[in-house]
CSV table of C-alpha atoms in Angstrom, one decimal:
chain,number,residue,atom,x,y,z
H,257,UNK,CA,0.0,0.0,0.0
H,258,UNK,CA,1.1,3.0,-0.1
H,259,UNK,CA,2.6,4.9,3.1
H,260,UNK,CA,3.5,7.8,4.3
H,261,UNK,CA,5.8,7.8,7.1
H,262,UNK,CA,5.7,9.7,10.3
H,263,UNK,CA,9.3,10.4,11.3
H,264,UNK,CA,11.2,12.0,14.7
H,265,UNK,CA,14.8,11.9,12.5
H,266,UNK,CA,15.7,9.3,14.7
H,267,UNK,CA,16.5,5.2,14.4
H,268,UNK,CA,13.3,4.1,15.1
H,269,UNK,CA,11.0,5.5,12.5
H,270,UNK,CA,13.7,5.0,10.3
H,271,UNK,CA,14.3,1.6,11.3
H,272,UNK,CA,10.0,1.0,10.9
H,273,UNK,CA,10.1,2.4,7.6
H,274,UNK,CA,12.8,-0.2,6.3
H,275,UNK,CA,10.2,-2.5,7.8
H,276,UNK,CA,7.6,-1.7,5.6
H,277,UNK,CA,9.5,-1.7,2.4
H,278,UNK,CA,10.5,-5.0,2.9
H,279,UNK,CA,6.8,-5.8,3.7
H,280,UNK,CA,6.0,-4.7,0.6
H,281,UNK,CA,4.6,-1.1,0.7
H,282,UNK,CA,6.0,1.9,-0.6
H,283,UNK,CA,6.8,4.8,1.7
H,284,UNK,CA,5.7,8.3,-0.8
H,285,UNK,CA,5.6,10.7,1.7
H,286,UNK,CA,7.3,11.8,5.0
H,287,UNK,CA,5.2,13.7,8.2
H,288,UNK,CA,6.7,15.5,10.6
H,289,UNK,CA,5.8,17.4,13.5
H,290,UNK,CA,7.8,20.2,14.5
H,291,UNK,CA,7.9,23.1,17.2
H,292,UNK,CA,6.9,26.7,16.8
H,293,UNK,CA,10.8,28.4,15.4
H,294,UNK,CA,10.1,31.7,18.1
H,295,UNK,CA,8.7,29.4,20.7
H,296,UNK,CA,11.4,29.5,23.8
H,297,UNK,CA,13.1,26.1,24.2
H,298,UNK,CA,12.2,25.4,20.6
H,299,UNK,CA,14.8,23.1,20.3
H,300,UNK,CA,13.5,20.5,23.1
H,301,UNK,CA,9.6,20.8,23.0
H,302,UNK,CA,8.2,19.4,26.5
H,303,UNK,CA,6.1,16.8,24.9
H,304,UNK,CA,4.7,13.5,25.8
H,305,UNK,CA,4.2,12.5,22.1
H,306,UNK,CA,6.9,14.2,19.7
H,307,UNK,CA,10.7,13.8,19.7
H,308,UNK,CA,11.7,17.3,18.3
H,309,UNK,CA,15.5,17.6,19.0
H,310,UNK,CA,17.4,17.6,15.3
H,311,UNK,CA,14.1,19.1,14.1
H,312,UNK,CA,16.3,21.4,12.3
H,313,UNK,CA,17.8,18.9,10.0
H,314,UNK,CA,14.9,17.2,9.0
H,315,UNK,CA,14.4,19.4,5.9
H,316,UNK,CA,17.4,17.5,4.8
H,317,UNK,CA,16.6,14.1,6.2
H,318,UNK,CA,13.9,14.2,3.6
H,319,UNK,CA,15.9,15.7,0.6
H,320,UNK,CA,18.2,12.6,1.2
H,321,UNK,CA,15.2,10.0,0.7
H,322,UNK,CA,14.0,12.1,-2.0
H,323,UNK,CA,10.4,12.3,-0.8
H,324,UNK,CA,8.1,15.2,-0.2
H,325,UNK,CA,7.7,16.4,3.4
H,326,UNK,CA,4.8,17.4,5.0
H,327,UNK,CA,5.0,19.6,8.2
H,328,UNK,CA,2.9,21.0,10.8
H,329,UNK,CA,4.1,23.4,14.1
H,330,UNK,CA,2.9,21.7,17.4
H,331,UNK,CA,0.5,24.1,18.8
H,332,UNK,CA,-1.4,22.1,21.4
H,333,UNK,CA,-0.4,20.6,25.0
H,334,UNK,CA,-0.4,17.4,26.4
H,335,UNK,CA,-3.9,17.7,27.6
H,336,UNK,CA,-5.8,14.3,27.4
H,337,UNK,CA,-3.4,12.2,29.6
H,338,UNK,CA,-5.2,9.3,30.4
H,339,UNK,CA,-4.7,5.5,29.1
H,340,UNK,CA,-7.7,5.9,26.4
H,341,UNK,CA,-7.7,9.0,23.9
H,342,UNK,CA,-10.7,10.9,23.0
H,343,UNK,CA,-10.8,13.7,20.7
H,344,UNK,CA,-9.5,16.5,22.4
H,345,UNK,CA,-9.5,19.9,21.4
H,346,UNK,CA,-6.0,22.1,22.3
H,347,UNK,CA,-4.7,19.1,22.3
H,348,UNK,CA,-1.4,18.0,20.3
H,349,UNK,CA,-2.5,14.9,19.2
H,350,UNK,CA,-5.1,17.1,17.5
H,351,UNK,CA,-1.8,18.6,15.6
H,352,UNK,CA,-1.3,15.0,14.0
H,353,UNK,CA,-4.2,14.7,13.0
H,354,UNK,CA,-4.5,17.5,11.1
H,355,UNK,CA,-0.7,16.8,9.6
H,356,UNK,CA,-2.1,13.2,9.0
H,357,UNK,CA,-5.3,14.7,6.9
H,358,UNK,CA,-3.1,16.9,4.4
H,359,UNK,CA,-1.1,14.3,3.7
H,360,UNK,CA,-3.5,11.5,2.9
H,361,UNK,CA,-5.6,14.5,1.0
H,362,UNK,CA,-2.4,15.4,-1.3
H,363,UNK,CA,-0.7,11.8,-1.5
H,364,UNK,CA,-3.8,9.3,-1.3
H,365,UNK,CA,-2.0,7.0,1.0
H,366,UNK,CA,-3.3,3.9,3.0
H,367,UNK,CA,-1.0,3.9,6.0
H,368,UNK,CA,0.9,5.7,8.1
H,369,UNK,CA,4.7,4.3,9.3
H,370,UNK,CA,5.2,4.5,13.2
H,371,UNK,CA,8.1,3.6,14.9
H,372,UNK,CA,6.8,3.3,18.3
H,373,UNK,CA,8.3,0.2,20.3
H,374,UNK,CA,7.1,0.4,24.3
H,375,UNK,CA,4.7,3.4,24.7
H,376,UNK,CA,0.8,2.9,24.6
H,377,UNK,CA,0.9,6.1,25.2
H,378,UNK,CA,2.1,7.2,21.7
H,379,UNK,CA,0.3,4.4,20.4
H,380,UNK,CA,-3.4,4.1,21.7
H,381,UNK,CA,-3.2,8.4,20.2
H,382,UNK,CA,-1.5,7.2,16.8
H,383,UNK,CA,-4.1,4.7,16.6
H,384,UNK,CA,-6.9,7.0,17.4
H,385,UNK,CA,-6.0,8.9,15.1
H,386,UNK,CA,-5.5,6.9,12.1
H,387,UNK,CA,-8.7,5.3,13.1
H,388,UNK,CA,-10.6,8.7,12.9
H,389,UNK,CA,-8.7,9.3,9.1
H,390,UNK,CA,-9.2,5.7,8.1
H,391,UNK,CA,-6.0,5.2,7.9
H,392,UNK,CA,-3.6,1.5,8.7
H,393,UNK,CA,-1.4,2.2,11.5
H,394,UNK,CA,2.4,-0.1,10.3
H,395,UNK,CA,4.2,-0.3,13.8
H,396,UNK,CA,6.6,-3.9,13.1
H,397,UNK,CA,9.1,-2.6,16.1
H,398,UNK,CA,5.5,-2.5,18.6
H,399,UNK,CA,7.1,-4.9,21.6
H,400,UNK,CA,9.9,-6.5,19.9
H,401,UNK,CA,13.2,-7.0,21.9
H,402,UNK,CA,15.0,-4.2,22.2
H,403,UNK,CA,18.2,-6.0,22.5
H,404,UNK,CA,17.2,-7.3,19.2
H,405,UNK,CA,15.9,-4.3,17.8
H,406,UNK,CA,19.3,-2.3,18.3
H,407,UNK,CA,21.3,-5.1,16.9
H,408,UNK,CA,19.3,-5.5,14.0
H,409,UNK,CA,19.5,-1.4,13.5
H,410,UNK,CA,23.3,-1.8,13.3
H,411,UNK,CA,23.5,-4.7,10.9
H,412,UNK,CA,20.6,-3.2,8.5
H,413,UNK,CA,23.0,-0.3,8.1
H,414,UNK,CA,21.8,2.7,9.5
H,415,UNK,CA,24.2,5.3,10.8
H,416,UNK,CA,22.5,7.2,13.6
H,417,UNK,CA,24.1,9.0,16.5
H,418,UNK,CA,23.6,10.2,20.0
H,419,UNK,CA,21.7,13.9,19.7
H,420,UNK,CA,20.2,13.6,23.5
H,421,UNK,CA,21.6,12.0,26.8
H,422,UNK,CA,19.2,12.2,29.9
H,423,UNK,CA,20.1,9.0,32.1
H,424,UNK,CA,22.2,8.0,35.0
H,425,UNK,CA,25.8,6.9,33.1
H,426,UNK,CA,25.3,8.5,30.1
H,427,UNK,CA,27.7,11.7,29.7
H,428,UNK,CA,27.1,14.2,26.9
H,429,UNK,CA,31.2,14.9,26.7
H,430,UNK,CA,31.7,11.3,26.1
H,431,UNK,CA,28.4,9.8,23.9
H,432,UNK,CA,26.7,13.0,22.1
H,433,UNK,CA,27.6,12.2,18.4
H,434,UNK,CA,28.7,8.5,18.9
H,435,UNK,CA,27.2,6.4,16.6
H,436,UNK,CA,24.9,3.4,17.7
H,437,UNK,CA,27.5,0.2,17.1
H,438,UNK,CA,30.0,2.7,19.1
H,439,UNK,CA,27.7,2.8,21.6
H,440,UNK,CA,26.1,-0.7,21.8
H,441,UNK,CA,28.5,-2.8,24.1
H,442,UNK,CA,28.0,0.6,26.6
H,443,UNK,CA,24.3,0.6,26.4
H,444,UNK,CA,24.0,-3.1,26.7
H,445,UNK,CA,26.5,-2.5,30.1
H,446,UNK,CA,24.1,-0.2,31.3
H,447,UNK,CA,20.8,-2.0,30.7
H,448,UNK,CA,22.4,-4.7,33.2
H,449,UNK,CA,23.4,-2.3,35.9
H,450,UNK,CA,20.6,0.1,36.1
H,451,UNK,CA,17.5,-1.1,33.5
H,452,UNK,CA,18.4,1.2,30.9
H,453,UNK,CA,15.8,0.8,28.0
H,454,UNK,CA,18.7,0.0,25.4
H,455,UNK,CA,16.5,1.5,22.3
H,456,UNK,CA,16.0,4.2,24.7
H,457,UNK,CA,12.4,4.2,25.3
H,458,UNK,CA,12.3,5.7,28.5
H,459,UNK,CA,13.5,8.4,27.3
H,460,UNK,CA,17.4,7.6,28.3
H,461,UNK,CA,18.9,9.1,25.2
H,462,UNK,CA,17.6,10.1,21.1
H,463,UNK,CA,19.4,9.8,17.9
H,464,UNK,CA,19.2,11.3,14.7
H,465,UNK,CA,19.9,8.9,11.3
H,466,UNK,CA,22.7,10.1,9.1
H,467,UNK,CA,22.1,7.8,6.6
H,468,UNK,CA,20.1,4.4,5.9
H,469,UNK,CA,19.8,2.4,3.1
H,470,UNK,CA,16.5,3.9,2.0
H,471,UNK,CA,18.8,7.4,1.5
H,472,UNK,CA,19.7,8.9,-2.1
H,473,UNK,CA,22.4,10.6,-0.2
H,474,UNK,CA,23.8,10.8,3.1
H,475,UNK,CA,23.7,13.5,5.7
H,476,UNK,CA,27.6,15.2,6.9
H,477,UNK,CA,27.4,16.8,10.0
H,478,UNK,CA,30.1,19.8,9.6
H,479,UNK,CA,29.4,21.4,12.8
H,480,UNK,CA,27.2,21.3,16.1
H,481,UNK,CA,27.3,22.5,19.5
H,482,UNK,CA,26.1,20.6,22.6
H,483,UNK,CA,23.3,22.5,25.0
H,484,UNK,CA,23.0,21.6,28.2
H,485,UNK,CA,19.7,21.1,29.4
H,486,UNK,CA,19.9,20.0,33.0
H,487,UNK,CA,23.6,19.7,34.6
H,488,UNK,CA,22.5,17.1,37.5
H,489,UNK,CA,25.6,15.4,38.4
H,490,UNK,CA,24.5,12.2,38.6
H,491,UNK,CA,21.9,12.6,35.3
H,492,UNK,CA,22.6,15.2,33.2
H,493,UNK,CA,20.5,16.3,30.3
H,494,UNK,CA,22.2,17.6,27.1
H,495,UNK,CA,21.6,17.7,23.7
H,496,UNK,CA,23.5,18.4,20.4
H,497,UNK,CA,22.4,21.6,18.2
H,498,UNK,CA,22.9,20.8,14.6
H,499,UNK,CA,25.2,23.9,13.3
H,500,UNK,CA,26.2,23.4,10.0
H,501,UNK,CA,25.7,20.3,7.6
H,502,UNK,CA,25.7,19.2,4.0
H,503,UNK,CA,24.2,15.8,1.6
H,504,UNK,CA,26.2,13.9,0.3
H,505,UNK,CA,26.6,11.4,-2.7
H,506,UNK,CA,26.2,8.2,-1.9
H,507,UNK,CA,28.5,4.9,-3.7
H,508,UNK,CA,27.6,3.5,-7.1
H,509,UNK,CA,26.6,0.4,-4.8
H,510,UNK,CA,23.9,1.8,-2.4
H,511,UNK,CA,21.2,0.5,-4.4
H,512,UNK,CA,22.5,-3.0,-3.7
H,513,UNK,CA,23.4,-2.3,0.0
H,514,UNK,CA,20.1,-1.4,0.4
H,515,UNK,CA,18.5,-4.4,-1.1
H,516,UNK,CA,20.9,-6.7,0.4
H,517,UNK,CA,19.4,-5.1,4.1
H,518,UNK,CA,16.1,-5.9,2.7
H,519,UNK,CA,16.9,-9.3,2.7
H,520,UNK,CA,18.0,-9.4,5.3
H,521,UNK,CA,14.7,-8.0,7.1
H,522,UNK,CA,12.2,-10.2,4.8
H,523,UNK,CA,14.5,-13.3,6.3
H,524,UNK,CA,13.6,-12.1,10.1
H,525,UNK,CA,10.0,-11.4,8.9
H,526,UNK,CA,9.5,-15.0,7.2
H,527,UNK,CA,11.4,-16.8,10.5
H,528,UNK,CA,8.8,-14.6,12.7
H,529,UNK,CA,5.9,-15.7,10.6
H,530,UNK,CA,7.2,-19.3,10.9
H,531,UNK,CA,6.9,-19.5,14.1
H,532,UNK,CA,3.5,-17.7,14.6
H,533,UNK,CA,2.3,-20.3,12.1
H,534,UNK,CA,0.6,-17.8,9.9
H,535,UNK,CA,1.3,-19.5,6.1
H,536,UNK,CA,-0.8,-16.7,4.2
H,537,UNK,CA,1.3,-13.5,5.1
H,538,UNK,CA,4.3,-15.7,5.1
H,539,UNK,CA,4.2,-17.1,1.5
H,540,UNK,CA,3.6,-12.9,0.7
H,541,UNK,CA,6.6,-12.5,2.1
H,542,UNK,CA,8.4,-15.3,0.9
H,543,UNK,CA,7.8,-13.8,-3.1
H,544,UNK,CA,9.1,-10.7,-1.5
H,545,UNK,CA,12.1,-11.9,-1.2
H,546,UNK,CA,12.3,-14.4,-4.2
H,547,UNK,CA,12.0,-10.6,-5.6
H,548,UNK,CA,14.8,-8.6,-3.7
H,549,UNK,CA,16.8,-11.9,-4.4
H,550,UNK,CA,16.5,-11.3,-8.3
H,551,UNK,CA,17.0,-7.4,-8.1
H,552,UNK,CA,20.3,-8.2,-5.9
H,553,UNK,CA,21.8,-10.5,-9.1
H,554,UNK,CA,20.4,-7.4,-11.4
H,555,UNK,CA,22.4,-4.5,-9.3
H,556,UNK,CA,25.1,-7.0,-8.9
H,557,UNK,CA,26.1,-7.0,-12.2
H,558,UNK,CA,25.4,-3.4,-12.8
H,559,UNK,CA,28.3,-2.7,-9.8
């Protein structure tokens, strides 16, 4: 179907949308949600729902996939807090849906890309309101293992790196900027000592994707400056302020990279479907990657 995908800038909805090519569908749009430029703070929005640090750089997040970008300024609060989600007005979920309905006027898509992994929070209001819009919420990170998860992040080839610390052994000197394999053995350590959410969803640090193989071109950083937030001694919160930065041309062989990690995902997704005994969706998936296999000899040869 087709998609449009609702990204942060950071691994996870990246990550989710890799997920849904290799399911099949075809991401023609990108959604963001972004906070007001003369709005104090804009940088880091308190908000239960959006991740807005390296909002500035998104612009040129979606110039690299080469995919129109549709944006709207957060002007609500976090007002309806409670498990359930009802239409609320003032509220910012009320701010996605509105995003939500330009896009699927101007694009005609089907569903939306999420890359929520632990929060109902995020996801009983996504699915509110892609309910409301008739719209098919794709979440395929929704409760996996985050151990797993970041692993499989690595190997699929996206370079993503630390934009936000906020947790007990995480130093913004030391890890803003590091990308995730530099920082997987450390996060692992750290998920053992104090029950660190390794994918970070609770809010223990946030990254920003560089570059994935779903990008045209790859994003440099040439400059950036880390703000600090909160300077607790034990905690401290910091984040990096993209300064300057720049695309860049990717290798004659990205198009083969990035089918060769789309193997690699429609080989998790057929094992998963294995096991949960479900032979319809699995032999779908199994001509998927009959599919990538061919294009792979195709590019092969082209390289």
């Amino acid at each position: 179907m087709r998609v449009a995908a609702l990204i942060s800038g950071g691994k996870d909805s990246c990550y989710n949308m890799m997920q849904c090519v290799a399911a099949g569908h075809q991401i023609v749009a990108l959604a963001n949600l972004r906070p007001a430029e003369n709005q104090e703070g804009s940088d880091e929005l308190d908000s239960y729902m959006y991740q807005t640090v390296g909002h500035h750089a998104i612009d040129l997040y979606a110039e690299a996939m080469a995919l129109p970008l549709y944006r709207r300024t957060i002007r609500g609060k976090s007002m309806d807090t409670g498990p359930v989600y009802t239409k609320c007005e003032g509220d910012e979920v009320e701010d996605l849906y509105e995003l939500l309905k330009l896009v699927k006027e101007k694009e005609e898509v089907e569903g939306i890309s999420v890359g929520a992994i632990l929060s109902d929070y995020q996801r009983v209001r996504v699915e509110n309101v892609c309910k409301r819009l008739n719209l098919q919420p794709l979440a395929y990170l929704w409760q996996r293992n985050q151990e797993d998860l970041l692993q499989e992040m690595i190997s699929s080839n996206i370079q993503a790196i630390i934009i936000k610390v906020a947790a007990l052994g995480l130093d913004p000197e030391k890890h803003l900027g590091k990308t995730l394999d530099q920082m997987e053995p450390y996060l692992l350590e750290l998920s053992k000592k104090y029950g660190v959410h390794v994918c970070g969803e609770g809010g223990e640090y946030e990254t920003f994707t560089l570059d994935c193989p779903l990008f045209k071109k790859k994003i440099i950083v040439d400059s950036s400056e880390v703000v600090t937030h909160s300077a607790d001694a034990f905690a401290p919160v910091a984040y990096l302020r993209f300064l300057e930065l720049h695309l860049e041309d990717k290798s004659l062989n990205a198009g083969l990279e990035e089918t060769q990690a789309r193997i690699k995902i429609a080989g998790r997704n057929i094992n998963n479907l294995r096991y949960a005994d479900d032979t319809t969706l699995m032999e779908e998936s199994e001509e998927e990657l009959k599919s990538l296999l061919l294009k792979v000899k195709v590019e092969s040869e082209k390289v």
